[in-house]
């Protein structure tokens, strides 16, 4: 670590100068030899560096969004050229160039902080070894060695020996307790920062290897910080804990105000936007109008959260316009706003008995129609048949009563009623049962 820190010795003088300037301010309030004066000087250094890195942080967010949007295309390229790695790399570079995306942009804030981190480590290591460094002269060196944060010296480490810690005017127990608590807080803040990014600000409808990598980093980074933290001086732990807390708060603000499309954070944001529009009757703020304008411009390509937003506006009697504003609409239909078309309702499924009853009713209707047609034809042919029978019938013939029932053509209902009986000739019933 000392070798790496020496590589960034060119920035040691500016870092030490900034710390000394803040120490003059806080030393006048809390005393020059107190841990508050030196600790707040380190915290102020972090805040100053992170403010200067805000443009890089914004660029990191844009790059991350672009990478998330390109994941389906990247996956398609990998599948298409999986046997040709060179062509795959060429297509990837072509895709990055066309979209203006740089995969390394997401690492810019960390890379930009690295020189300041190692320069601060170099300064604190010099304090621990009793060496003047940068603009820290001998009186400032003695003052920094006297400074303790909750009983732990600024230059003490978790792995230091008891004799070295006693030389700094502290006990080994105090140093290890303070450093252990700070390492746990540092790892926990890193884990929470990565977790809220994965659970709230990622489009869950797209499953890509990028999401698996982020999920793996969510567990790897805290472990790395915990392992490296035991070799960091207390002052460096203060620096890294402060920058983690700053990153966590900064990311929470970005997620709540500029969420990723399709994520849970976007759903919460649009719900708040609907309530705000319902309360004031308009879209307040240029940023909100830009978001509404982008949703309207998507048309049928909106995600589920954006469709629900348009539906929610329609239920409250508003219609979103192309310029990002809303107007009162008494008949704000979903189709007019390009929302999803209503689903066609499927007919209810009938039971077997209902289907058989319906079939029976259709058969009865067909049978009645055919019988009425046959009866009408029989009625027309009845006079001719009657005249023919009268000519053929002898004078002395007497009508005899037919004891057997006439065997006519059975109807459809009768056929179904007898379907359960045995086939063939039926045995006549006993006279007593008739």
Tab-separated table of C-alpha atoms in Angstrom:
chain	number	residue	atom	x	y	z
A	1	UNK	CA	0.000	0.000	0.000
A	2	UNK	CA	2.879	2.387	0.772
A	3	UNK	CA	4.350	1.735	-2.686
A	4	UNK	CA	1.034	2.527	-4.371
A	5	UNK	CA	0.609	5.660	-2.260
A	6	UNK	CA	4.064	6.869	-3.243
A	7	UNK	CA	3.000	6.763	-6.896
A	8	UNK	CA	0.488	9.525	-6.136
A	9	UNK	CA	2.951	11.651	-4.165
A	10	UNK	CA	2.553	14.417	-6.784
A	11	UNK	CA	-0.887	15.192	-5.319
A	12	UNK	CA	0.208	14.884	-1.692
A	13	UNK	CA	1.024	18.579	-1.374
A	14	UNK	CA	-2.456	19.813	-2.556
A	15	UNK	CA	-4.218	17.285	-0.274
A	16	UNK	CA	-2.151	18.235	2.765
A	17	UNK	CA	-2.668	21.938	2.028
A	18	UNK	CA	-6.475	21.521	1.910
A	19	UNK	CA	-6.445	19.575	5.197
A	20	UNK	CA	-4.356	22.253	6.892
A	21	UNK	CA	-6.701	25.022	5.744
A	22	UNK	CA	-9.731	23.205	7.126
A	23	UNK	CA	-7.761	22.439	10.318
A	24	UNK	CA	-7.195	26.160	10.903
A	25	UNK	CA	-10.958	26.736	10.676
A	26	UNK	CA	-12.046	23.872	12.949
A	27	UNK	CA	-9.056	24.299	15.272
A	28	UNK	CA	-10.289	27.773	16.183
A	29	UNK	CA	-13.622	26.233	17.216
A	30	UNK	CA	-12.747	22.877	18.841
A	31	UNK	CA	-9.033	23.335	19.595
A	32	UNK	CA	-6.060	22.542	17.302
A	33	UNK	CA	-5.099	19.246	18.957
A	34	UNK	CA	-8.558	17.668	19.157
A	35	UNK	CA	-9.850	14.801	17.092
A	36	UNK	CA	-12.851	16.924	16.052
A	37	UNK	CA	-10.602	19.470	14.351
A	38	UNK	CA	-8.627	16.869	12.388
A	39	UNK	CA	-11.559	14.532	11.783
A	40	UNK	CA	-13.806	17.300	10.418
A	41	UNK	CA	-10.916	18.468	8.248
A	42	UNK	CA	-10.856	15.034	6.588
A	43	UNK	CA	-14.658	15.016	6.222
A	44	UNK	CA	-14.542	18.465	4.629
A	45	UNK	CA	-11.871	17.240	2.222
A	46	UNK	CA	-14.240	14.436	1.138
A	47	UNK	CA	-17.144	16.829	0.637
A	48	UNK	CA	-15.000	19.177	-1.440
A	49	UNK	CA	-13.724	16.350	-3.636
A	50	UNK	CA	-17.221	14.896	-4.172
A	51	UNK	CA	-18.630	18.289	-5.131
A	52	UNK	CA	-15.928	18.610	-7.752
A	53	UNK	CA	-16.795	15.107	-9.013
A	54	UNK	CA	-20.533	15.782	-9.513
A	55	UNK	CA	-20.142	16.256	-13.323
A	56	UNK	CA	-18.401	12.880	-13.499
A	57	UNK	CA	-21.159	11.345	-11.396
A	58	UNK	CA	-23.803	12.657	-13.815
A	59	UNK	CA	-21.822	11.191	-16.700
A	60	UNK	CA	-21.621	7.899	-14.823
A	61	UNK	CA	-25.420	7.803	-14.461
A	62	UNK	CA	-25.935	8.452	-18.167
A	63	UNK	CA	-23.410	5.798	-19.091
A	64	UNK	CA	-25.043	3.266	-16.787
A	65	UNK	CA	-28.465	4.020	-18.316
A	66	UNK	CA	-27.083	3.600	-21.827
A	67	UNK	CA	-25.439	0.320	-20.893
A	68	UNK	CA	-28.712	-0.979	-19.471
A	69	UNK	CA	-30.562	0.018	-22.633
A	70	UNK	CA	-27.950	-1.713	-24.806
A	71	UNK	CA	-28.003	-5.015	-22.949
A	72	UNK	CA	-30.555	-6.726	-25.271
A	73	UNK	CA	-28.565	-5.680	-28.375
A	74	UNK	CA	-25.297	-6.769	-26.779
A	75	UNK	CA	-26.798	-10.136	-25.911
A	76	UNK	CA	-28.022	-10.551	-29.505
A	77	UNK	CA	-24.504	-9.810	-30.812
A	78	UNK	CA	-23.008	-12.342	-28.433
A	79	UNK	CA	-25.450	-15.014	-29.555
A	80	UNK	CA	-24.922	-14.238	-33.230
A	81	UNK	CA	-21.116	-14.222	-33.154
A	82	UNK	CA	-20.460	-16.566	-30.255
A	83	UNK	CA	-18.035	-18.626	-32.355
A	84	UNK	CA	-16.140	-15.569	-33.667
A	85	UNK	CA	-14.729	-13.540	-30.769
A	86	UNK	CA	-12.966	-11.017	-32.992
A	87	UNK	CA	-16.134	-10.210	-34.952
A	88	UNK	CA	-18.030	-10.030	-31.682
A	89	UNK	CA	-15.613	-7.411	-30.322
A	90	UNK	CA	-15.820	-5.419	-33.540
A	91	UNK	CA	-19.619	-5.374	-33.436
A	92	UNK	CA	-19.549	-4.350	-29.772
A	93	UNK	CA	-17.231	-1.426	-30.503
A	94	UNK	CA	-19.416	-0.430	-33.441
A	95	UNK	CA	-22.487	-0.463	-31.185
A	96	UNK	CA	-20.713	1.700	-28.565
A	97	UNK	CA	-19.651	4.165	-31.250
A	98	UNK	CA	-23.125	4.436	-32.780
A	99	UNK	CA	-24.800	5.052	-29.429
A	100	UNK	CA	-22.005	7.179	-27.936
A	101	UNK	CA	-21.599	4.862	-24.941
A	102	UNK	CA	-18.367	4.303	-23.037
A	103	UNK	CA	-18.338	1.247	-20.728
A	104	UNK	CA	-15.553	2.811	-18.632
A	105	UNK	CA	-17.641	5.895	-17.822
A	106	UNK	CA	-19.306	4.096	-14.922
A	107	UNK	CA	-15.886	3.801	-13.242
A	108	UNK	CA	-14.885	7.456	-13.657
A	109	UNK	CA	-15.844	8.678	-10.128
A	110	UNK	CA	-13.893	5.849	-8.488
A	111	UNK	CA	-10.888	6.362	-10.737
A	112	UNK	CA	-10.971	10.116	-10.129
A	113	UNK	CA	-11.042	9.600	-6.344
A	114	UNK	CA	-8.125	7.180	-6.317
A	115	UNK	CA	-5.307	9.786	-6.394
A	116	UNK	CA	-6.863	11.718	-3.481
A	117	UNK	CA	-7.404	8.514	-1.518
A	118	UNK	CA	-3.817	7.313	-1.869
A	119	UNK	CA	-2.437	10.818	-1.261
A	120	UNK	CA	-4.396	11.012	2.002
A	121	UNK	CA	-3.113	7.554	2.945
A	122	UNK	CA	0.429	8.765	2.265
A	123	UNK	CA	-0.097	11.815	4.505
A	124	UNK	CA	-1.528	9.767	7.387
A	125	UNK	CA	1.228	7.168	7.072
A	126	UNK	CA	3.766	9.971	7.396
A	127	UNK	CA	1.996	11.204	10.540
A	128	UNK	CA	2.093	7.672	12.003
A	129	UNK	CA	5.813	7.376	11.275
A	130	UNK	CA	6.573	10.879	12.618
A	131	UNK	CA	7.562	12.320	9.213
A	132	UNK	CA	6.635	15.733	7.902
A	133	UNK	CA	4.977	15.578	4.526
A	134	UNK	CA	3.602	18.188	2.171
A	135	UNK	CA	2.754	21.380	4.022
A	136	UNK	CA	2.436	19.528	7.349
A	137	UNK	CA	5.414	20.782	9.364
A	138	UNK	CA	6.665	19.568	12.747
A	139	UNK	CA	4.154	21.499	14.932
A	140	UNK	CA	1.222	20.250	12.788
A	141	UNK	CA	2.676	16.732	12.894
A	142	UNK	CA	2.748	16.760	16.710
A	143	UNK	CA	-0.794	18.155	16.806
A	144	UNK	CA	-2.082	15.430	14.466
A	145	UNK	CA	-0.415	12.698	16.562
A	146	UNK	CA	-2.218	13.960	19.655
A	147	UNK	CA	-5.627	13.924	17.903
A	148	UNK	CA	-7.874	10.979	18.832
A	149	UNK	CA	-11.273	10.022	17.415
A	150	UNK	CA	-13.232	8.253	20.171
A	151	UNK	CA	-9.931	7.205	21.735
A	152	UNK	CA	-8.249	6.006	18.536
A	153	UNK	CA	-5.368	8.025	17.002
A	154	UNK	CA	-5.750	9.184	13.389
A	155	UNK	CA	-2.718	7.172	12.239
A	156	UNK	CA	-3.514	3.939	14.146
A	157	UNK	CA	-4.556	0.730	12.349
A	158	UNK	CA	-6.484	-2.369	13.377
A	159	UNK	CA	-3.428	-4.588	12.824
A	160	UNK	CA	-0.962	-2.378	14.721
A	161	UNK	CA	0.899	-3.864	17.645
A	162	UNK	CA	0.222	-2.831	21.208
A	163	UNK	CA	3.614	-1.096	21.537
A	164	UNK	CA	3.014	1.025	18.431
A	165	UNK	CA	-0.442	2.034	19.615
A	166	UNK	CA	0.899	2.918	23.063
A	167	UNK	CA	3.506	5.116	21.374
A	168	UNK	CA	0.600	7.116	19.896
A	169	UNK	CA	-0.907	7.525	23.346
A	170	UNK	CA	-3.815	5.043	23.097
A	171	UNK	CA	-4.766	1.476	24.027
A	172	UNK	CA	-4.992	-1.412	21.580
A	173	UNK	CA	-8.561	-2.240	22.701
A	174	UNK	CA	-9.838	1.248	21.930
A	175	UNK	CA	-8.178	1.231	18.523
A	176	UNK	CA	-9.583	-2.148	17.533
A	177	UNK	CA	-13.101	-1.401	18.756
A	178	UNK	CA	-13.245	1.941	16.924
A	179	UNK	CA	-11.718	0.585	13.715
A	180	UNK	CA	-13.969	-2.517	13.739
A	181	UNK	CA	-17.102	-0.377	14.077
A	182	UNK	CA	-15.958	1.919	11.287
A	183	UNK	CA	-15.128	-1.029	9.004
A	184	UNK	CA	-18.588	-2.552	9.577
A	185	UNK	CA	-20.278	0.791	8.883
A	186	UNK	CA	-18.161	1.294	5.774
A	187	UNK	CA	-19.044	-2.166	4.390
A	188	UNK	CA	-22.728	-1.827	5.303
A	189	UNK	CA	-23.036	1.537	3.564
A	190	UNK	CA	-21.379	0.100	0.454
A	191	UNK	CA	-23.755	-2.879	0.466
A	192	UNK	CA	-26.858	-0.708	0.957
A	193	UNK	CA	-25.765	1.630	-1.845
A	194	UNK	CA	-25.354	-1.232	-4.292
A	195	UNK	CA	-28.530	-2.973	-3.106
A	196	UNK	CA	-30.806	0.023	-3.623
A	197	UNK	CA	-29.328	0.366	-7.101
A	198	UNK	CA	-30.213	-3.252	-7.918
A	199	UNK	CA	-33.643	-3.459	-6.288
A	200	UNK	CA	-35.073	-0.022	-7.068
A	201	UNK	CA	-33.300	1.461	-10.078
A	202	UNK	CA	-32.989	-1.453	-12.513
A	203	UNK	CA	-35.453	-2.397	-15.255
A	204	UNK	CA	-36.656	-5.781	-14.001
A	205	UNK	CA	-38.298	-6.665	-17.329
A	206	UNK	CA	-34.884	-7.143	-18.977
A	207	UNK	CA	-32.812	-10.060	-17.672
A	208	UNK	CA	-29.227	-9.660	-18.822
A	209	UNK	CA	-25.749	-10.764	-17.672
A	210	UNK	CA	-25.128	-7.143	-16.650
A	211	UNK	CA	-27.674	-7.538	-13.844
A	212	UNK	CA	-25.960	-10.695	-12.622
A	213	UNK	CA	-22.628	-8.877	-12.547
A	214	UNK	CA	-24.105	-6.024	-10.539
A	215	UNK	CA	-25.670	-8.487	-8.131
A	216	UNK	CA	-22.300	-10.183	-7.651
A	217	UNK	CA	-20.582	-6.835	-7.024
A	218	UNK	CA	-23.193	-6.073	-4.376
A	219	UNK	CA	-21.614	-8.806	-2.226
A	220	UNK	CA	-18.021	-8.590	-3.427
A	221	UNK	CA	-17.387	-4.884	-2.730
A	222	UNK	CA	-18.347	-4.964	0.989
A	223	UNK	CA	-16.094	-7.970	1.537
A	224	UNK	CA	-13.218	-6.216	-0.232
A	225	UNK	CA	-13.653	-3.107	1.924
A	226	UNK	CA	-13.768	-5.210	5.079
A	227	UNK	CA	-10.548	-7.044	4.184
A	228	UNK	CA	-8.680	-3.895	3.150
A	229	UNK	CA	-10.108	-1.869	6.050
A	230	UNK	CA	-8.035	-3.657	8.666
A	231	UNK	CA	-4.913	-2.145	7.046
A	232	UNK	CA	-6.300	1.414	6.778
A	233	UNK	CA	-5.423	4.112	9.356
A	234	UNK	CA	-8.331	5.598	11.294
A	235	UNK	CA	-8.098	8.816	9.261
A	236	UNK	CA	-8.484	6.866	5.980
A	237	UNK	CA	-11.453	4.984	7.448
A	238	UNK	CA	-13.031	8.348	8.216
A	239	UNK	CA	-12.394	9.413	4.626
A	240	UNK	CA	-13.836	6.228	3.089
A	241	UNK	CA	-16.847	6.061	5.416
A	242	UNK	CA	-17.676	9.683	4.591
A	243	UNK	CA	-17.436	9.124	0.840
A	244	UNK	CA	-19.645	5.997	1.096
A	245	UNK	CA	-22.320	7.901	3.006
A	246	UNK	CA	-22.121	10.731	0.455
A	247	UNK	CA	-22.497	8.250	-2.417
A	248	UNK	CA	-25.473	6.600	-0.727
A	249	UNK	CA	-27.291	9.900	-0.184
A	250	UNK	CA	-26.454	11.158	-3.674
A	251	UNK	CA	-27.740	7.949	-5.229
A	252	UNK	CA	-30.955	8.028	-3.194
A	253	UNK	CA	-31.649	11.515	-4.527
A	254	UNK	CA	-30.936	10.486	-8.127
A	255	UNK	CA	-33.134	7.382	-7.851
A	256	UNK	CA	-36.061	9.353	-6.422
A	257	UNK	CA	-35.825	12.215	-8.924
A	258	UNK	CA	-34.521	10.546	-12.094
A	259	UNK	CA	-35.328	6.825	-11.947
A	260	UNK	CA	-34.533	4.235	-14.586
A	261	UNK	CA	-37.479	3.505	-16.936
A	262	UNK	CA	-39.217	0.260	-16.026
A	263	UNK	CA	-37.864	0.155	-12.464
A	264	UNK	CA	-39.708	0.211	-9.140
A	265	UNK	CA	-38.336	3.690	-8.525
A	266	UNK	CA	-40.069	4.910	-11.690
A	267	UNK	CA	-43.388	3.437	-10.517
A	268	UNK	CA	-43.092	5.302	-7.188
A	269	UNK	CA	-42.075	8.515	-8.950
A	270	UNK	CA	-45.034	8.417	-11.371
A	271	UNK	CA	-47.428	7.697	-8.484
A	272	UNK	CA	-46.175	10.826	-6.733
A	273	UNK	CA	-46.475	12.770	-9.988
A	274	UNK	CA	-50.129	11.721	-10.414
A	275	UNK	CA	-50.932	12.888	-6.873
A	276	UNK	CA	-49.169	16.187	-7.515
A	277	UNK	CA	-51.098	16.752	-10.756
A	278	UNK	CA	-54.370	15.852	-9.040
A	279	UNK	CA	-53.665	18.360	-6.266
A	280	UNK	CA	-52.545	21.308	-8.413
A	281	UNK	CA	-54.329	20.494	-11.678
A	282	UNK	CA	-51.139	20.955	-13.709
A	283	UNK	CA	-47.600	19.660	-14.177
A	284	UNK	CA	-45.341	21.848	-12.063
A	285	UNK	CA	-41.669	22.132	-12.934
A	286	UNK	CA	-39.736	21.912	-16.169
A	287	UNK	CA	-38.212	18.568	-15.250
A	288	UNK	CA	-41.594	16.964	-14.648
A	289	UNK	CA	-42.955	18.334	-17.912
A	290	UNK	CA	-39.957	16.845	-19.701
A	291	UNK	CA	-40.732	13.429	-18.194
A	292	UNK	CA	-44.418	13.628	-19.177
A	293	UNK	CA	-43.419	14.758	-22.676
A	294	UNK	CA	-41.101	11.763	-23.045
A	295	UNK	CA	-43.852	9.372	-21.907
A	296	UNK	CA	-46.352	10.811	-24.409
A	297	UNK	CA	-43.800	10.630	-27.227
A	298	UNK	CA	-43.235	6.897	-26.643
A	299	UNK	CA	-46.788	6.032	-27.663
A	300	UNK	CA	-47.326	2.261	-27.799
A	301	UNK	CA	-43.710	1.638	-26.734
A	302	UNK	CA	-44.428	2.652	-23.127
A	303	UNK	CA	-43.608	0.264	-20.324
A	304	UNK	CA	-46.105	-0.915	-17.711
A	305	UNK	CA	-45.345	1.940	-15.299
A	306	UNK	CA	-45.921	4.564	-17.990
A	307	UNK	CA	-49.185	2.935	-19.118
A	308	UNK	CA	-50.431	2.984	-15.536
A	309	UNK	CA	-49.468	6.650	-15.350
A	310	UNK	CA	-51.574	7.504	-18.429
A	311	UNK	CA	-54.444	5.429	-17.035
A	312	UNK	CA	-54.203	7.185	-13.669
A	313	UNK	CA	-54.379	10.583	-15.367
A	314	UNK	CA	-57.442	9.466	-17.349
A	315	UNK	CA	-59.232	8.323	-14.189
A	316	UNK	CA	-58.676	11.763	-12.671
A	317	UNK	CA	-60.001	13.450	-15.801
A	318	UNK	CA	-56.683	14.600	-17.279
A	319	UNK	CA	-55.102	13.989	-20.656
A	320	UNK	CA	-51.337	14.308	-21.192
A	321	UNK	CA	-50.246	16.525	-24.074
A	322	UNK	CA	-47.242	16.329	-26.387
A	323	UNK	CA	-45.632	19.381	-24.764
A	324	UNK	CA	-45.615	17.767	-21.308
A	325	UNK	CA	-48.670	19.566	-19.930
A	326	UNK	CA	-52.062	18.121	-19.012
A	327	UNK	CA	-55.570	19.346	-19.847
A	328	UNK	CA	-58.964	18.583	-18.389
A	329	UNK	CA	-60.733	15.893	-20.366
A	330	UNK	CA	-64.255	14.689	-19.599
A	331	UNK	CA	-63.885	11.779	-22.012
A	332	UNK	CA	-60.228	10.832	-21.630
A	333	UNK	CA	-60.195	7.440	-23.247
A	334	UNK	CA	-57.234	5.138	-22.985
A	335	UNK	CA	-57.092	4.588	-26.731
A	336	UNK	CA	-56.748	8.313	-27.434
A	337	UNK	CA	-53.601	8.438	-25.291
A	338	UNK	CA	-52.072	5.364	-26.889
A	339	UNK	CA	-52.596	3.186	-23.859
A	340	UNK	CA	-53.045	-0.527	-24.011
A	341	UNK	CA	-56.285	-1.692	-25.626
A	342	UNK	CA	-58.787	-3.337	-23.259
A	343	UNK	CA	-58.572	-7.071	-23.160
A	344	UNK	CA	-61.340	-9.032	-24.856
A	345	UNK	CA	-63.336	-10.935	-22.260
A	346	UNK	CA	-63.457	-14.651	-22.779
A	347	UNK	CA	-66.857	-16.405	-22.453
A	348	UNK	CA	-67.435	-18.290	-19.262
A	349	UNK	CA	-66.711	-21.953	-19.444
A	350	UNK	CA	-69.869	-24.104	-19.309
A	351	UNK	CA	-70.219	-27.358	-17.497
A	352	UNK	CA	-70.877	-30.628	-19.286
A	353	UNK	CA	-74.549	-30.627	-18.240
A	354	UNK	CA	-75.027	-27.083	-19.581
A	355	UNK	CA	-73.409	-28.016	-22.901
A	356	UNK	CA	-75.642	-31.116	-23.216
A	357	UNK	CA	-78.739	-29.069	-22.378
A	358	UNK	CA	-77.822	-26.524	-25.019
A	359	UNK	CA	-77.280	-29.260	-27.598
A	360	UNK	CA	-80.632	-30.824	-26.699
A	361	UNK	CA	-82.414	-27.509	-27.170
A	362	UNK	CA	-80.834	-27.089	-30.612
A	363	UNK	CA	-81.828	-30.614	-31.618
A	364	UNK	CA	-85.420	-30.030	-30.438
A	365	UNK	CA	-85.619	-26.832	-32.433
A	366	UNK	CA	-84.344	-28.591	-35.563
A	367	UNK	CA	-86.766	-31.457	-35.018
A	368	UNK	CA	-89.748	-29.126	-34.569
A	369	UNK	CA	-88.807	-27.284	-37.748
A	370	UNK	CA	-88.612	-30.510	-39.745
A	371	UNK	CA	-91.901	-31.815	-38.274
A	372	UNK	CA	-93.736	-28.623	-39.106
A	373	UNK	CA	-92.426	-28.847	-42.654
A	374	UNK	CA	-93.486	-32.508	-42.963
A	375	UNK	CA	-96.929	-31.762	-41.500
A	376	UNK	CA	-97.495	-28.960	-43.994
A	377	UNK	CA	-96.598	-31.270	-46.869
A	378	UNK	CA	-98.829	-33.974	-45.441
A	379	UNK	CA	-101.719	-31.516	-45.152
A	380	UNK	CA	-101.438	-30.624	-48.828
A	381	UNK	CA	-101.409	-34.306	-49.842
A	382	UNK	CA	-104.270	-35.288	-47.488
A	383	UNK	CA	-107.304	-34.613	-49.858
A	384	UNK	CA	-105.846	-36.674	-52.680
A	385	UNK	CA	-105.033	-39.545	-50.384
A	386	UNK	CA	-108.528	-39.478	-48.867
A	387	UNK	CA	-110.168	-39.659	-52.282
A	388	UNK	CA	-107.991	-42.588	-53.314
A	389	UNK	CA	-108.791	-44.510	-50.127
A	390	UNK	CA	-112.525	-43.966	-50.561
A	391	UNK	CA	-112.416	-45.447	-54.085
A	392	UNK	CA	-110.416	-48.479	-52.979
A	393	UNK	CA	-112.487	-49.216	-49.845
A	394	UNK	CA	-115.348	-51.823	-50.323
A	395	UNK	CA	-118.913	-50.961	-49.377
A	396	UNK	CA	-119.321	-53.643	-46.757
A	397	UNK	CA	-115.972	-53.070	-45.091
A	398	UNK	CA	-116.139	-52.162	-41.463
A	399	UNK	CA	-113.541	-50.188	-39.675
A	400	UNK	CA	-111.609	-52.266	-37.276
A	401	UNK	CA	-109.942	-50.879	-34.253
A	402	UNK	CA	-106.194	-51.190	-34.389
A	403	UNK	CA	-104.987	-52.655	-31.145
A	404	UNK	CA	-101.335	-51.864	-31.806
A	405	UNK	CA	-99.946	-48.371	-31.680
A	406	UNK	CA	-98.892	-46.870	-34.950
A	407	UNK	CA	-95.246	-47.138	-35.702
A	408	UNK	CA	-94.374	-43.651	-36.890
A	409	UNK	CA	-91.016	-42.085	-37.388
A	410	UNK	CA	-89.595	-41.218	-33.932
A	411	UNK	CA	-88.679	-37.659	-33.184
A	412	UNK	CA	-85.230	-36.549	-32.025
A	413	UNK	CA	-86.425	-36.301	-28.419
A	414	UNK	CA	-87.886	-39.830	-28.511
A	415	UNK	CA	-84.674	-41.152	-30.039
A	416	UNK	CA	-82.661	-39.705	-27.200
A	417	UNK	CA	-85.111	-40.981	-24.622
A	418	UNK	CA	-84.805	-44.556	-25.978
A	419	UNK	CA	-81.055	-44.390	-26.455
A	420	UNK	CA	-80.502	-46.105	-23.133
A	421	UNK	CA	-82.715	-49.129	-24.037
A	422	UNK	CA	-81.540	-52.379	-25.554
A	423	UNK	CA	-81.519	-52.724	-29.307
A	424	UNK	CA	-83.804	-55.177	-31.113
A	425	UNK	CA	-87.452	-56.143	-30.644
A	426	UNK	CA	-88.919	-55.218	-27.267
A	427	UNK	CA	-91.066	-57.628	-25.288
A	428	UNK	CA	-94.702	-56.355	-25.046
A	429	UNK	CA	-95.833	-55.162	-21.667
A	430	UNK	CA	-98.350	-57.129	-19.575
A	431	UNK	CA	-101.944	-55.901	-20.026
A	432	UNK	CA	-102.172	-55.091	-16.342
A	433	UNK	CA	-99.276	-52.643	-16.665
A	434	UNK	CA	-100.712	-50.767	-19.620
